[in-house]
Coordinates of C-alpha atoms in Angstrom, one line a residue:
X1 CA 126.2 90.2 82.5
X2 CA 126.7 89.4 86.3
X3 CA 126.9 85.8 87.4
X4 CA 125.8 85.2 90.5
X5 CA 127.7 82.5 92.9
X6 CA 126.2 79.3 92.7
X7 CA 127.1 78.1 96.2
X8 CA 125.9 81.4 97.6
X9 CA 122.7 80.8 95.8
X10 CA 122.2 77.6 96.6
X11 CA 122.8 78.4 100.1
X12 CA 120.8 81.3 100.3
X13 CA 117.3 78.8 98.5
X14 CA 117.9 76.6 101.4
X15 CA 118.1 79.4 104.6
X16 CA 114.6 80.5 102.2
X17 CA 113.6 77.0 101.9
X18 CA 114.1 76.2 105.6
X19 CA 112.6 79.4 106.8
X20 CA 109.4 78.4 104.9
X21 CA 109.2 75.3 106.8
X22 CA 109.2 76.3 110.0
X23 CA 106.5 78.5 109.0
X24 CA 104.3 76.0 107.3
X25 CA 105.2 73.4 110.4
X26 CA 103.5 76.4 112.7
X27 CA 101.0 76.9 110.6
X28 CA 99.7 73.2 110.3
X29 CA 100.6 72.3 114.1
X30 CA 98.2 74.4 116.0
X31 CA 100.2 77.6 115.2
X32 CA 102.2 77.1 118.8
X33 CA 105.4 75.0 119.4
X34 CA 108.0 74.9 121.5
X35 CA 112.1 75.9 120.1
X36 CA 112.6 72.1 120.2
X37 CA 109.8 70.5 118.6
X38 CA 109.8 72.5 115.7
X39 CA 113.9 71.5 115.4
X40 CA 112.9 68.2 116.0
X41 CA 110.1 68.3 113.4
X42 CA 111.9 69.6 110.4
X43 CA 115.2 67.9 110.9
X44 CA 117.4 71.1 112.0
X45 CA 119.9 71.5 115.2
X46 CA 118.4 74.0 117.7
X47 CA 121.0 76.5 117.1
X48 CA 120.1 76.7 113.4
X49 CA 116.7 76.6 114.1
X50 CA 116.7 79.4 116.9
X51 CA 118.9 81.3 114.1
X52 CA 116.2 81.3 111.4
X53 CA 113.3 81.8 113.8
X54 CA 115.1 84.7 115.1
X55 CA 115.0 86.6 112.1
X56 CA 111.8 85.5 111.1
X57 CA 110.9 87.1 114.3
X58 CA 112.7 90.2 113.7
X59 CA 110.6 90.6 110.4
X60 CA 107.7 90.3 112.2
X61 CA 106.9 87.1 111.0
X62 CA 107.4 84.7 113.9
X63 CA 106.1 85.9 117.6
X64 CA 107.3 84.7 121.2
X65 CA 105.4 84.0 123.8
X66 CA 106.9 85.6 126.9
X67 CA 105.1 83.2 129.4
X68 CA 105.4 79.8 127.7
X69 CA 108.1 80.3 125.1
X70 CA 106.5 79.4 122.4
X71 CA 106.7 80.6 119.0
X72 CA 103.9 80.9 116.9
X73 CA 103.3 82.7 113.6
X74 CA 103.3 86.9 113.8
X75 CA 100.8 89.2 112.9
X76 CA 102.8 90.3 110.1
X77 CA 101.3 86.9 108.0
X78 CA 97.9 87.9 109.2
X79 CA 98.3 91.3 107.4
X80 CA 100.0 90.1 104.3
X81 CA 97.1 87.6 103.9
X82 CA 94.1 90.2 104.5
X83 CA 95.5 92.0 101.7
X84 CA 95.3 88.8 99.5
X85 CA 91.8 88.0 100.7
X86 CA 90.9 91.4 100.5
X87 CA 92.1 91.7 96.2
X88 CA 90.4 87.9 95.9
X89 CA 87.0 89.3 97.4
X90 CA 87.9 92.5 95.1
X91 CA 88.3 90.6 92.1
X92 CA 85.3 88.2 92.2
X93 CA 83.1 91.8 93.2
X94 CA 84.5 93.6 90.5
X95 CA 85.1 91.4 87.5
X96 CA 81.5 91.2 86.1
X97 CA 80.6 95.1 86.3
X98 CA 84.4 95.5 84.3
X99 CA 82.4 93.1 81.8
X100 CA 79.6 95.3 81.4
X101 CA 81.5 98.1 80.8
X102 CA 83.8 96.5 78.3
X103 CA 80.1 95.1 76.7
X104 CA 80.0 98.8 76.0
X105 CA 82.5 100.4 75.0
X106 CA 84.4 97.6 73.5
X107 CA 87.7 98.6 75.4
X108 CA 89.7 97.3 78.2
X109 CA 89.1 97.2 81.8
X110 CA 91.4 97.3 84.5
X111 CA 91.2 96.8 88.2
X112 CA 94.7 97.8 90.2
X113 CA 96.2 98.8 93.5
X114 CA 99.2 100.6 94.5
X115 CA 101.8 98.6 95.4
X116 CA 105.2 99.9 96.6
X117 CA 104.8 103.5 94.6
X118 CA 103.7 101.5 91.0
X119 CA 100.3 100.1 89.5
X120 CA 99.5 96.3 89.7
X121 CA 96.7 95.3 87.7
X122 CA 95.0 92.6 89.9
X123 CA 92.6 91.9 87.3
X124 CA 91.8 93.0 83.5
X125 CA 88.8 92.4 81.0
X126 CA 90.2 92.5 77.7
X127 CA 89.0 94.9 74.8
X128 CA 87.1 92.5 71.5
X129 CA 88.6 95.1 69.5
X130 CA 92.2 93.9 67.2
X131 CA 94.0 97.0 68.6
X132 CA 94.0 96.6 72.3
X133 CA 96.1 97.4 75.3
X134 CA 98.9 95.4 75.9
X135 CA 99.1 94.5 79.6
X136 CA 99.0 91.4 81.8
X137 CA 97.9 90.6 85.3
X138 CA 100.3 91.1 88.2
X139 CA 102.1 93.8 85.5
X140 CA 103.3 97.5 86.8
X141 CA 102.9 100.4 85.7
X142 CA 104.4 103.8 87.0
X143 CA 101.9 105.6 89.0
X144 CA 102.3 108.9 88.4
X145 CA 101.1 108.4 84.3
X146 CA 98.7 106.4 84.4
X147 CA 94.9 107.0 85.0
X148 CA 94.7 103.7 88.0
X149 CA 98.1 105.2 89.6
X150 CA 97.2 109.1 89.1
X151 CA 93.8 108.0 90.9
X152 CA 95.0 105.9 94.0
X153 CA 97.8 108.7 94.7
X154 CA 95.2 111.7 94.7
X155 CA 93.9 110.1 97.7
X156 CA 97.0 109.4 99.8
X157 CA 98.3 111.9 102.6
X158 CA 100.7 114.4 101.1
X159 CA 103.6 112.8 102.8
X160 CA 102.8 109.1 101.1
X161 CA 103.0 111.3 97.7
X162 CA 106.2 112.8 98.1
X163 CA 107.4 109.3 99.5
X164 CA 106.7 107.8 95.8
X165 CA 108.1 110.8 94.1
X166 CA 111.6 110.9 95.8
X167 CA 111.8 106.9 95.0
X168 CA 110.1 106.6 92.1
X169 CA 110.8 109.8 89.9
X170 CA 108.6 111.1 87.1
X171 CA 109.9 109.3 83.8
X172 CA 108.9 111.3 80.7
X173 CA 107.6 108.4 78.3
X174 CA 105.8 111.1 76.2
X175 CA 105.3 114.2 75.5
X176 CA 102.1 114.8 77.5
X177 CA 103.9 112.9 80.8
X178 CA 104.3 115.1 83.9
X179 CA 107.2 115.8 85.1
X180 CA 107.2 118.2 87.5
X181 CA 106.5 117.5 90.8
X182 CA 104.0 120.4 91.5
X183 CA 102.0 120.2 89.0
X184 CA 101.5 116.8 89.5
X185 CA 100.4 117.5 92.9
X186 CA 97.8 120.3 91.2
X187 CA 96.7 117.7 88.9
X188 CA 96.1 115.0 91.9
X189 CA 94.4 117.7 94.2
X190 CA 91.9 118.5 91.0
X191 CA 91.8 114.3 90.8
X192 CA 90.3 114.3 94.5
X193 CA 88.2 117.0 93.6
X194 CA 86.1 115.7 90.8
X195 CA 86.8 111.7 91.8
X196 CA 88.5 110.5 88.5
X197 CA 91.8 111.0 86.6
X198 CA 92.3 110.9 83.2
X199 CA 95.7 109.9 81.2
X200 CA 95.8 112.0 78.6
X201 CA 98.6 109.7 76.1
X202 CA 100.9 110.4 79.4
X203 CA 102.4 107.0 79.3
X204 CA 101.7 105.6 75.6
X205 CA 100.8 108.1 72.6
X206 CA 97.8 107.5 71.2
X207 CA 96.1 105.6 74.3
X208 CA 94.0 107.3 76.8
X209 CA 92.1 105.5 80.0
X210 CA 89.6 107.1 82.5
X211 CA 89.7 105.5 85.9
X212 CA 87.4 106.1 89.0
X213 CA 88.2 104.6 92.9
X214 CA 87.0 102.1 94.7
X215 CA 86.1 102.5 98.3
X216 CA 85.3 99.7 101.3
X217 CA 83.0 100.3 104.3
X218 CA 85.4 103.0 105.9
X219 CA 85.3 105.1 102.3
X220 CA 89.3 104.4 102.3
X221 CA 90.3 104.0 98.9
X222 CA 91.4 100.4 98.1
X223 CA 92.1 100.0 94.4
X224 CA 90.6 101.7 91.4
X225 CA 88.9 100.6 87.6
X226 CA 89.7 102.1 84.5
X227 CA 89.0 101.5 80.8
X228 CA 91.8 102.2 78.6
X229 CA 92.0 102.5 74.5
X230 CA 92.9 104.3 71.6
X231 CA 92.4 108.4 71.8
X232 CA 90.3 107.8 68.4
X233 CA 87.8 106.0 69.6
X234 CA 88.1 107.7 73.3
X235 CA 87.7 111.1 72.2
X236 CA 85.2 114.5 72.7
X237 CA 82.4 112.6 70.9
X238 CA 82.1 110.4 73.9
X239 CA 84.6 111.2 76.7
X240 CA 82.3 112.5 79.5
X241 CA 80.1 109.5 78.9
X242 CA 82.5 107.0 79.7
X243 CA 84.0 109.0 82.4
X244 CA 80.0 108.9 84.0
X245 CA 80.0 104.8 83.0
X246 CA 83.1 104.3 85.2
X247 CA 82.4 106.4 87.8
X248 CA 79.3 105.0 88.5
X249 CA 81.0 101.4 87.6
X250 CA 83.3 102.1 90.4
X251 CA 80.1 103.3 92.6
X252 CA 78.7 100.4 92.0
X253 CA 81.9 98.0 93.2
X254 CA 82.2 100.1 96.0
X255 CA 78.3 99.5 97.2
X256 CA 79.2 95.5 97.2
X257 CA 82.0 96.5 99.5
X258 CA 79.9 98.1 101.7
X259 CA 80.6 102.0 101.0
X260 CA 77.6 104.4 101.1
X261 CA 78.1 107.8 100.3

């Protein structure tokens, strides 16, 4: 195991600490202060102050005033926290069609978006069945073997895909997972085409999961739904069914959000 260096730690939670509080003093100050009073206010020299505002800047999370001087919180925040609004307005839209489905079928619901080439699962409605899918909230998954990640990637721009194969790989976890590269590309393109994915036991034997997308206003794809559970209950018998339930589950999420075909 590698130990890390506790005075290096310790050091580097208080440059985080102290970064965070020049953020929070602009955020609860009018969001505009001077290099000075925001030394003054959190208890710091100006030189260590202008240090940490200077790469808080450079991250885009601190901006400059050219005229004044001033520093006040970048636009960087702004679009870090639409993306948190947006999956909180996502979630509270989405959570009680999930439950109608799960009503159904008795399986479990997800809701996820793609974040940094994997799944996150923003939201789940859990199966009432014994044998159900073990996953949390705010849990990842690999994109390319999964029904949610399989879905969101059919609709990105080919070079966004390739992005997330050269980083991410294709892990075999079974032996149904892809693993070449183009044929998971034919396999997304026929994804587009009909609007849902399907895994197939790609990432657990014996589980399968249909998802569908979800669109906003501008028909961008935002996240996606999928119900997920044993291959012997999700079977011939009653596949195309459920894959018309979550499509038109997904439809129906995406009307709240304002899309119209």
């Amino acid at each position: 195991m590698i130990m890390g260096n506790s005075t290096n730690d310790s050091k580097q939670i208080q440059s985080i600490a102290r970064a965070v509080s020049i953020l929070e003093h602009l955020a609860l100050n009018g969001n505009e202060d001077s290099l000075s009073n925001i030394s003054r206010t959190i208890g710091l020299s100006k030189s260590t102050t202008y240090s940490i505002i200077a790469t808080l800047e450079q991250l885009g999370l601190v901006q400059q005033d050219q005229v004044s001087a001033r520093y006040s919180l970048g636009m960087k925040l702004f679009e870090w926290g639409q993306v948190v609004h947006s999956s909180m307005d996502l979630r509270k839209i989405a959570v009680p069609p999930l439950q109608d489905l799960v009503a159904k079928y008795g399986e479990t619901a997800h809701l996820g978006v793609l974040s940094q080439g994997e799944v996150v699962y923003i939201d789940k409605v859990d199966s009432q069945h014994s044998i159900r899918i073990a996953s949390q909230i705010g849990g990842r998954n690999p994109a390319h073997c999964t029904g949610v990640g399989k879905m969101l990637m059919a609709e990105l721009p080919a070079i966004e895909i390739d992005k997330i194969l050269a980083e991410k790989g294709l892990t075999k976890f079974t032996e149904k997972t892809v693993t070449d590269p183009a044929v998971l590309k034919q396999h997304l393109c026929k994804i587009r085409e009909q609007g849902y994915a399907i895994d197939d036991e790609e990432i657990e034997s014996g589980l399968t999961c249909v998802a569908a997308p979800i669109r906003n206003h501008c028909k961008e794809v935002v996240a996606a739904i999928s119900l997920s559970g044993p291959t012997h209950r999700m079977n011939a018998e009653n596949l195309d069914q459920i894959i018309a339930d979550v499509v038109s589950t997904a439809d129906l999420i995406s009307a709240h959000l304002g899309y119209k075909r």
